[in-house]
Each structure stands twice: as structure tokens, then as C-alpha cells.
mmCIF file of C-alpha atoms and ligand atoms in Angstrom:
data_model
loop_
_atom_site.group_PDB
_atom_site.id
_atom_site.type_symbol
_atom_site.label_atom_id
_atom_site.label_comp_id
_atom_site.label_asym_id
_atom_site.label_seq_id
_atom_site.Cartn_x
_atom_site.Cartn_y
_atom_site.Cartn_z
ATOM 1 C CA MET A 1 102.343 79.344 116.644
ATOM 2 C CA PRO A 2 99.403 80.350 114.767
ATOM 3 C CA ALA A 3 100.198 83.809 113.356
ATOM 4 C CA THR A 4 98.947 86.932 115.069
ATOM 5 C CA ILE A 5 95.504 88.096 113.613
ATOM 6 C CA ILE A 6 95.640 91.976 113.094
ATOM 7 C CA ASP A 7 92.387 93.172 113.811
ATOM 8 C CA GLY A 8 90.835 95.927 111.407
ATOM 9 C CA LYS A 9 88.201 96.500 113.387
ATOM 10 C CA GLN A 10 89.870 97.312 116.067
ATOM 11 C CA VAL A 11 92.191 99.694 114.522
ATOM 12 C CA SER A 12 89.879 101.361 112.499
ATOM 13 C CA ALA A 13 87.185 102.168 115.799
ATOM 14 C CA SER A 14 90.765 103.760 117.211
ATOM 15 C CA ILE A 15 91.117 106.034 114.199
ATOM 16 C CA ARG A 16 87.430 106.721 113.938
ATOM 17 C CA GLU A 17 87.556 107.187 117.790
ATOM 18 C CA GLU A 18 90.715 110.195 116.588
ATOM 19 C CA LEU A 19 88.157 111.307 113.854
ATOM 20 C CA THR A 20 85.571 112.145 116.291
ATOM 21 C CA ALA A 21 87.195 114.385 118.533
ATOM 22 C CA LYS A 22 89.154 115.863 116.065
ATOM 23 C CA VAL A 23 85.576 116.557 113.878
ATOM 24 C CA GLU A 24 84.575 118.142 117.385
ATOM 25 C CA GLY A 25 87.400 120.155 117.929
ATOM 26 C CA LEU A 26 86.756 121.785 114.379
ATOM 27 C CA LYS A 27 83.531 122.386 114.769
ATOM 28 C CA ALA A 28 83.812 124.494 118.122
ATOM 29 C CA GLU A 29 87.058 126.299 117.663
ATOM 30 C CA ARG A 30 86.894 126.606 114.309
ATOM 31 C CA GLY A 31 82.601 126.593 113.200
ATOM 32 C CA LEU A 32 84.310 124.180 110.751
ATOM 33 C CA THR A 33 82.082 120.491 109.703
ATOM 34 C CA PRO A 34 84.245 118.205 107.285
ATOM 35 C CA GLY A 35 82.230 117.300 104.288
ATOM 36 C CA ILE A 36 82.610 114.899 102.297
ATOM 37 C CA GLY A 37 80.940 114.587 98.580
ATOM 38 C CA VAL A 38 80.035 111.277 96.551
ATOM 39 C CA VAL A 39 79.547 110.287 93.139
ATOM 40 C CA LEU A 40 77.701 106.764 92.792
ATOM 41 C CA VAL A 41 76.889 106.172 88.858
ATOM 42 C CA GLY A 42 74.681 103.343 88.713
ATOM 43 C CA GLU A 43 73.461 100.213 90.308
ATOM 44 C CA ASP A 44 76.663 97.885 91.029
ATOM 45 C CA PRO A 45 75.616 96.165 94.543
ATOM 46 C CA ALA A 46 78.931 96.112 95.756
ATOM 47 C CA SER A 47 79.484 99.924 95.052
ATOM 48 C CA GLN A 48 75.599 100.705 97.301
ATOM 49 C CA SER A 49 76.952 98.943 100.172
ATOM 50 C CA TYR A 50 80.080 100.675 99.761
ATOM 51 C CA VAL A 51 78.882 104.050 99.120
ATOM 52 C CA LYS A 52 76.018 103.608 101.839
ATOM 53 C CA SER A 53 78.552 102.160 104.517
ATOM 54 C CA LYS A 54 80.996 105.674 104.070
ATOM 55 C CA GLU A 55 77.857 107.886 104.569
ATOM 56 C CA LYS A 56 76.899 106.083 107.962
ATOM 57 C CA THR A 57 80.726 106.051 108.459
ATOM 58 C CA ALA A 58 80.788 110.116 108.270
ATOM 59 C CA GLU A 59 77.492 110.279 110.174
ATOM 60 C CA SER A 60 78.709 109.076 112.781
ATOM 61 C CA LEU A 61 82.008 110.619 113.078
ATOM 62 C CA GLY A 62 80.356 114.104 112.859
ATOM 63 C CA ILE A 63 81.430 114.529 109.385
ATOM 64 C CA TYR A 64 78.932 116.392 106.516
ATOM 65 C CA SER A 65 78.211 113.954 103.263
ATOM 66 C CA LYS A 66 76.287 114.360 100.430
ATOM 67 C CA THR A 67 75.790 111.697 97.643
ATOM 68 C CA ILE A 68 75.068 111.981 94.464
ATOM 69 C CA ARG A 69 72.929 109.189 92.847
ATOM 70 C CA VAL A 70 72.449 108.409 89.060
ATOM 71 C CA PRO A 71 71.860 106.267 86.897
ATOM 72 C CA ALA A 72 74.149 104.120 85.044
ATOM 73 C CA GLU A 73 73.434 105.876 81.866
ATOM 74 C CA THR A 74 73.926 109.363 82.544
ATOM 75 C CA SER A 75 76.203 110.931 79.861
ATOM 76 C CA GLU A 76 80.248 111.501 81.228
ATOM 77 C CA GLU A 77 79.432 115.347 80.456
ATOM 78 C CA ASP A 78 76.566 115.058 83.404
ATOM 79 C CA VAL A 79 78.840 113.523 85.668
ATOM 80 C CA LEU A 80 82.047 116.229 85.224
ATOM 81 C CA ARG A 81 79.181 118.628 86.121
ATOM 82 C CA LEU A 82 78.423 116.833 89.470
ATOM 83 C CA VAL A 83 82.633 116.321 89.783
ATOM 84 C CA ARG A 84 82.772 120.509 88.952
ATOM 85 C CA GLU A 85 79.663 121.891 91.520
ATOM 86 C CA PHE A 86 81.701 119.456 94.250
ATOM 87 C CA ASN A 87 84.537 121.368 93.523
ATOM 88 C CA SER A 88 83.195 124.567 93.858
ATOM 89 C CA ASP A 89 81.164 124.208 96.753
ATOM 90 C CA PRO A 90 82.695 125.549 100.103
ATOM 91 C CA LYS A 91 80.598 122.452 102.108
ATOM 92 C CA ILE A 92 82.481 119.845 100.518
ATOM 93 C CA HIS A 93 86.476 118.921 100.993
ATOM 94 C CA GLY A 94 86.830 115.835 99.984
ATOM 95 C CA ILE A 95 85.061 114.512 96.915
ATOM 96 C CA LEU A 96 84.773 110.926 95.852
ATOM 97 C CA VAL A 97 83.942 109.524 92.457
ATOM 98 C CA GLN A 98 83.045 105.588 93.311
ATOM 99 C CA LEU A 99 84.899 103.072 91.453
ATOM 100 C CA PRO A 100 83.754 101.892 88.489
ATOM 101 C CA LEU A 101 82.258 103.859 86.284
ATOM 102 C CA PRO A 102 80.033 102.443 83.600
ATOM 103 C CA PRO A 103 81.582 101.534 80.089
ATOM 104 C CA HIS A 104 80.873 104.745 78.561
ATOM 105 C CA ILE A 105 82.488 107.023 80.799
ATOM 106 C CA ASN A 106 85.966 107.465 80.468
ATOM 107 C CA GLU A 107 87.172 107.152 84.266
ATOM 108 C CA ASN A 108 90.678 108.929 84.028
ATOM 109 C CA SER A 109 88.408 111.962 82.429
ATOM 110 C CA VAL A 110 86.349 111.768 85.350
ATOM 111 C CA ILE A 111 89.517 111.415 88.461
ATOM 112 C CA PHE A 112 90.802 114.226 86.293
ATOM 113 C CA ALA A 113 88.377 117.041 86.527
ATOM 114 C CA ILE A 114 88.292 116.128 90.595
ATOM 115 C CA ASP A 115 89.966 119.322 92.337
ATOM 116 C CA PRO A 116 93.186 117.934 93.123
ATOM 117 C CA LYS A 117 92.758 119.535 96.785
ATOM 118 C CA LYS A 118 89.529 117.660 97.430
ATOM 119 C CA ASP A 119 90.822 114.300 95.868
ATOM 120 C CA VAL A 120 90.950 112.349 99.301
ATOM 121 C CA ASP A 121 90.545 109.361 97.260
ATOM 122 C CA GLY A 122 94.553 110.452 95.801
ATOM 123 C CA PHE A 123 93.667 108.909 92.461
ATOM 124 C CA HIS A 124 94.347 112.245 90.982
ATOM 125 C CA PRO A 125 97.303 112.282 88.954
ATOM 126 C CA VAL A 126 98.837 115.480 91.170
ATOM 127 C CA ASN A 127 98.185 113.368 94.368
ATOM 128 C CA ILE A 128 100.105 110.281 92.722
ATOM 129 C CA GLY A 129 103.016 112.633 91.206
ATOM 130 C CA ARG A 130 103.504 114.150 94.685
ATOM 131 C CA LEU A 131 103.084 110.411 96.372
ATOM 132 C CA HIS A 132 106.080 109.465 94.261
ATOM 133 C CA ILE A 133 108.358 112.331 94.299
ATOM 134 C CA GLY A 134 107.537 112.104 98.883
ATOM 135 C CA GLU A 135 105.625 115.270 99.033
ATOM 136 C CA ASP A 136 102.729 115.834 101.052
ATOM 137 C CA CYS A 137 99.400 114.619 99.096
ATOM 138 C CA TYR A 138 96.204 112.860 99.454
ATOM 139 C CA VAL A 139 96.776 108.640 100.118
ATOM 140 C CA PRO A 140 94.652 106.320 98.795
ATOM 141 C CA CYS A 141 92.729 104.937 101.459
ATOM 142 C CA THR A 142 93.395 101.079 101.362
ATOM 143 C CA PRO A 143 97.044 101.238 100.909
ATOM 144 C CA ALA A 144 97.397 104.468 103.480
ATOM 145 C CA GLY A 145 95.024 101.539 105.496
ATOM 146 C CA ILE A 146 97.322 98.761 104.835
ATOM 147 C CA ILE A 147 100.560 100.941 106.229
ATOM 148 C CA GLU A 148 98.245 101.662 108.846
ATOM 149 C CA LEU A 149 98.005 98.230 110.316
ATOM 150 C CA ILE A 150 101.574 97.001 109.591
ATOM 151 C CA GLU A 151 102.742 100.009 111.197
ATOM 152 C CA ARG A 152 100.593 99.795 114.367
ATOM 153 C CA THR A 153 101.352 96.197 115.158
ATOM 154 C CA GLY A 154 104.623 97.019 115.580
ATOM 155 C CA VAL A 155 106.484 95.638 112.674
ATOM 156 C CA GLU A 156 108.917 97.803 111.431
ATOM 157 C CA LEU A 157 109.439 97.650 107.405
ATOM 158 C CA LYS A 158 112.967 99.240 107.076
ATOM 159 C CA GLY A 159 115.208 96.705 105.333
ATOM 160 C CA LYS A 160 112.634 94.297 104.837
ATOM 161 C CA ASN A 161 111.593 92.628 101.762
ATOM 162 C CA ALA A 162 108.328 93.851 100.480
ATOM 163 C CA VAL A 163 106.316 91.659 97.859
ATOM 164 C CA VAL A 164 103.338 93.079 96.349
ATOM 165 C CA VAL A 165 100.626 91.049 94.274
ATOM 166 C CA GLY A 166 99.103 93.092 92.260
ATOM 167 C CA ARG A 167 99.689 96.341 90.093
ATOM 168 C CA SER A 168 96.590 98.309 90.096
ATOM 169 C CA ASN A 169 96.588 102.313 90.622
ATOM 170 C CA ILE A 170 94.057 101.782 93.242
ATOM 171 C CA VAL A 171 96.359 99.236 95.416
ATOM 172 C CA GLY A 172 99.144 97.626 93.894
ATOM 173 C CA LYS A 173 101.214 100.783 92.819
ATOM 174 C CA PRO A 174 101.301 102.716 95.360
ATOM 175 C CA VAL A 175 101.241 99.861 98.449
ATOM 176 C CA ALA A 176 104.742 99.192 96.340
ATOM 177 C CA MET A 177 105.328 103.405 96.877
ATOM 178 C CA LEU A 178 104.730 104.168 100.185
ATOM 179 C CA LEU A 179 106.650 100.671 101.664
ATOM 180 C CA LEU A 180 109.426 102.761 98.983
ATOM 181 C CA SER A 181 109.206 105.265 100.962
ATOM 182 C CA ARG A 182 109.729 103.144 104.545
ATOM 183 C CA HIS A 183 112.527 101.819 103.013
ATOM 184 C CA SER A 184 111.396 98.243 102.192
ATOM 185 C CA THR A 185 113.353 96.471 99.394
ATOM 186 C CA VAL A 186 109.726 96.294 97.207
ATOM 187 C CA THR A 187 108.815 93.266 94.370
ATOM 188 C CA ILE A 188 105.514 93.662 92.752
ATOM 189 C CA CYS A 189 104.320 91.133 91.249
ATOM 190 C CA HIS A 190 101.408 90.086 88.682
ATOM 191 C CA SER A 191 99.930 88.131 86.220
ATOM 192 C CA ARG A 192 102.906 87.833 83.427
ATOM 193 C CA THR A 193 105.217 87.036 87.116
ATOM 194 C CA ARG A 194 107.364 84.046 86.236
ATOM 195 C CA ASP A 195 107.663 81.958 89.244
ATOM 196 C CA LEU A 196 105.579 83.330 91.133
ATOM 197 C CA ALA A 197 105.419 81.470 94.171
ATOM 198 C CA ALA A 198 109.412 81.976 94.665
ATOM 199 C CA GLU A 199 108.848 85.612 93.896
ATOM 200 C CA CYS A 200 106.602 85.618 97.441
ATOM 201 C CA ARG A 201 108.140 82.950 99.387
ATOM 202 C CA ARG A 202 110.984 86.216 99.678
ATOM 203 C CA GLY A 203 108.584 88.699 100.933
ATOM 204 C CA ASP A 204 109.270 89.668 104.764
ATOM 205 C CA ILE A 205 106.037 91.679 104.224
ATOM 206 C CA LEU A 206 103.224 89.759 101.569
ATOM 207 C CA VAL A 207 100.838 91.933 100.384
ATOM 208 C CA ALA A 208 97.899 90.301 97.871
ATOM 209 C CA ALA A 209 95.986 92.622 95.881
ATOM 210 C CA VAL A 210 94.740 89.980 93.024
ATOM 211 C CA GLY A 211 91.177 90.036 93.544
ATOM 212 C CA LYS A 212 91.350 85.862 92.948
ATOM 213 C CA ALA A 213 90.375 83.617 96.393
ATOM 214 C CA ARG A 214 92.588 82.358 98.130
ATOM 215 C CA MET A 215 95.342 82.324 95.327
ATOM 216 C CA ILE A 216 98.165 82.860 97.547
ATOM 217 C CA THR A 217 98.803 79.097 99.403
ATOM 218 C CA ALA A 218 100.554 78.419 102.792
ATOM 219 C CA ASP A 219 103.767 76.899 100.477
ATOM 220 C CA MET A 220 103.877 80.534 98.526
ATOM 221 C CA ILE A 221 104.500 82.593 102.098
ATOM 222 C CA LYS A 222 108.172 83.014 103.884
ATOM 223 C CA PRO A 223 107.999 81.462 107.516
ATOM 224 C CA GLY A 224 107.201 84.279 109.555
ATOM 225 C CA ALA A 225 106.007 86.568 107.243
ATOM 226 C CA VAL A 226 103.305 89.395 107.360
ATOM 227 C CA VAL A 227 101.319 88.581 105.193
ATOM 228 C CA ILE A 228 98.003 91.731 104.320
ATOM 229 C CA ASP A 229 95.390 90.196 102.269
ATOM 230 C CA VAL A 230 93.224 93.103 100.493
ATOM 231 C CA GLY A 231 91.363 90.459 98.449
ATOM 232 C CA VAL A 232 87.587 90.338 98.624
ATOM 233 C CA ASN A 233 85.689 87.566 96.793
ATOM 234 C CA ARG A 234 82.527 85.757 97.598
ATOM 235 C CA ILE A 235 83.038 81.649 96.596
ATOM 236 C CA GLU A 236 79.625 79.952 96.430
ATOM 237 C CA GLY A 237 77.882 79.668 98.890
ATOM 238 C CA GLY A 238 78.052 83.664 99.437
ATOM 239 C CA LYS A 239 80.780 83.887 102.047
ATOM 240 C CA LEU A 240 83.475 85.978 101.796
ATOM 241 C CA VAL A 241 87.262 85.236 101.417
ATOM 242 C CA GLY A 242 90.411 86.956 100.739
ATOM 243 C CA ASP A 243 92.915 86.574 98.034
ATOM 244 C CA VAL A 244 95.264 84.565 100.908
ATOM 245 C CA ASP A 245 94.392 80.919 102.140
ATOM 246 C CA PHE A 246 93.892 81.999 105.330
ATOM 247 C CA GLU A 247 93.666 79.073 106.902
ATOM 248 C CA GLY A 248 97.202 77.669 105.390
ATOM 249 C CA ALA A 249 98.551 80.635 106.263
ATOM 250 C CA LEU A 250 97.729 80.778 109.850
ATOM 251 C CA ASP A 251 100.160 78.175 110.418
ATOM 252 C CA VAL A 252 103.318 79.621 108.624
ATOM 253 C CA ALA A 253 102.863 83.045 109.419
ATOM 254 C CA SER A 254 104.046 85.443 111.694
ATOM 255 C CA ALA A 255 100.927 88.027 111.701
ATOM 256 C CA ILE A 256 97.691 87.923 109.410
ATOM 257 C CA THR A 257 94.880 89.944 108.120
ATOM 258 C CA PRO A 258 91.011 88.350 108.064
ATOM 259 C CA VAL A 259 88.598 88.889 105.313
ATOM 260 C CA PRO A 260 86.906 90.435 106.785
ATOM 261 C CA GLY A 261 88.062 92.015 109.282
ATOM 262 C CA GLY A 262 91.064 93.258 108.090
ATOM 263 C CA VAL A 263 91.929 96.021 105.712
ATOM 264 C CA GLY A 264 88.580 96.207 104.594
ATOM 265 C CA PRO A 265 87.640 98.636 107.469
ATOM 266 C CA MET A 266 90.754 100.722 107.278
ATOM 267 C CA THR A 267 89.753 102.418 103.902
ATOM 268 C CA ILE A 268 86.585 103.628 105.217
ATOM 269 C CA ALA A 269 88.230 105.142 107.980
ATOM 270 C CA MET A 270 91.209 106.569 105.820
ATOM 271 C CA LEU A 271 89.015 107.967 103.508
ATOM 272 C CA MET A 272 87.693 110.146 106.639
ATOM 273 C CA LYS A 273 90.799 111.102 107.543
ATOM 274 C CA ASN A 274 91.850 112.158 104.576
ATOM 275 C CA THR A 275 88.403 114.469 104.335
ATOM 276 C CA VAL A 276 88.858 115.368 108.326
ATOM 277 C CA LEU A 277 92.842 117.099 107.038
ATOM 278 C CA ALA A 278 91.426 117.886 103.712
ATOM 279 C CA ALA A 279 88.988 120.279 105.728
ATOM 280 C CA GLU A 280 92.009 121.590 108.565
ATOM 281 C CA ARG A 281 93.972 122.393 104.855
ATOM 282 C CA SER A 282 90.990 124.425 103.867
ATOM 283 C CA LEU A 283 91.407 126.817 106.614
ATOM 284 C CA LYS A 284 95.018 127.758 105.321
HETATM 285 N N1 GUN B 1 86.373 101.542 94.015
HETATM 286 C C1 GUN B 1 87.004 100.318 94.912
HETATM 287 N N2 GUN B 1 87.642 101.126 95.438
HETATM 288 C C2 GUN B 1 88.068 101.688 96.097
HETATM 289 C C3 GUN B 1 88.305 103.634 96.583
HETATM 290 O O1 GUN B 1 88.689 103.328 96.626
HETATM 291 N N3 GUN B 1 87.458 104.502 96.003
HETATM 292 C C4 GUN B 1 86.839 104.449 94.921
HETATM 293 N N4 GUN B 1 86.540 105.971 94.423
HETATM 294 N N5 GUN B 1 86.347 103.497 93.882
HETATM 295 C C5 GUN B 1 85.933 102.289 94.334
#
């Protein structure tokens, strides 16, 4: 039987529906409109397109959004100033600085400048630290979306072997921590892993977050595994494909996320969820 296709569009739509109701409630009962401030430096087409989607989604949910677009040559000091302005703006509950930043700007300096209480990306060391010790925090959006997809599919994580391919700060490391906190036995693989195929084949859950088109082939997947594909790669001819050979994996996995339409739509939904949470917490 071919794998069940995990529909990220559908799951994210139901999260957006829940959020719309919550935002309406906050406005009506507390006079509060959740707000997100976005900083976009430069003209990278992928970043521009992500930021536009974030603005559109915020608007459709009734969330106030303010995006500041500045040229690629903007100094680090000027970007830090924009972050600080958002930090002290009471209409802004969540702040997102779109990554990557141009090479003359130190990404960590900018991330460290975000008020951890407004860090809806969950990239500030305070939130990363809290995630590691199991305290309340803002969970990075893509990892949070991955867990939401797995859990809403009805898959039990406790005691399972989860294999994460990729060790980025944005996806690989935090998703590994979330899987661990849900009692999976977690392996993190990367470019220096010996016999990647053998490691992957141990995964009841396999998360691919590498950024290489179709590098996870059917022979690397354990029969019956749940496969989460985080990759978004444009191949010759303009088609978008994931890190997993989707067609091949369909015959081996029990469930798999497509690209596009899997993890992608979840990321923005979780960003909006974090922003609404930040607004709610600002009342306390
Ligand atoms: N660039 C790619 N993914 C992300 C993300 O989740 N947040 C931010 N700020 N930038 C990104």
C-alpha cells in the first residue's frame, strides 16, 4: 500500500482557523491586536517571497504586521536599531529578522538583540536554552510544525527511533530536542556521518533537513517509516522538490510529507501561533 500523504496545507488551515477565532477573542474581550514586526535586509528572492507570505497570512488572521525592508548594504548597527525599535514598540508582540542576513552582518549579534519575550522564531539563546531544559519557550517554527504534523497524523513518538538528517540551528538541532522531549531515541546525522544510509534505515521517524534535492532515496528508508521532508530545492526546469525522492519513498514509507504542501505551510502557521501566544503573554 502506498504511503499516506501528510497534508500540511490542510493541517495548517485548521491551525489558522483556530488562530482566527483566538485573535477575534483577544480583540473583542481584551482590546488587544497581536502584532508582528519583520525585518528584511536585501533583495533575496526566496526571503522576499517568505516575507510576503508571512504578511499575507498575518493579515488574513487579523494580526497586525509591520515589515521594514532595507537595502542589502544596511549596516549592522542600523539593523540592530530596527530590532530595538520593535523591542520597545507595544503594538509589536513578535519580532522576526528574516535569515540569511548579508555577510557583513553578524547574524548572532542581531538574534541576541531581540527581546526573548518577542522572539517568536525561537532563535534567541534564552529560548534555545529553555527548550533544552524543558521550560516554556518559543519553539522554532519549522521544528514545531514538524512535531504538530507527526502528532496530528496520530503517530506515537514515545520509544521510537527518530533519525534527523541535518544539524542546523533552525531545524536539525531543535527538532532533535523536541523529539527527545517526546521520548524518541534520537540520532542526528550530518555531512560527516559514516554510512548515512544505514543510520537512516534505523529511523521509525525520518526527518530530512539537508537542502539537497532527492538525496534520501527509497533504499535509505525503513519500511513503514514516517518520513518528514523539510527540503525545498528548485531543480532544473524550475520544479520544487524535497530532500527525499518522493516517488520512490511512497512505496516504502507508511506516511510522508510532500514538497510543496507538507512542512512549508506549517512554518508560517506556527509563526502566527507564536505571535498570538506572545500577545497573550504580554497581558500577564
Ligand atoms: N530563513 C529560513 N527559515 C527561517 C525562519 O524560520 N526564520 C527566519 N527568521 N528566517 C528564516
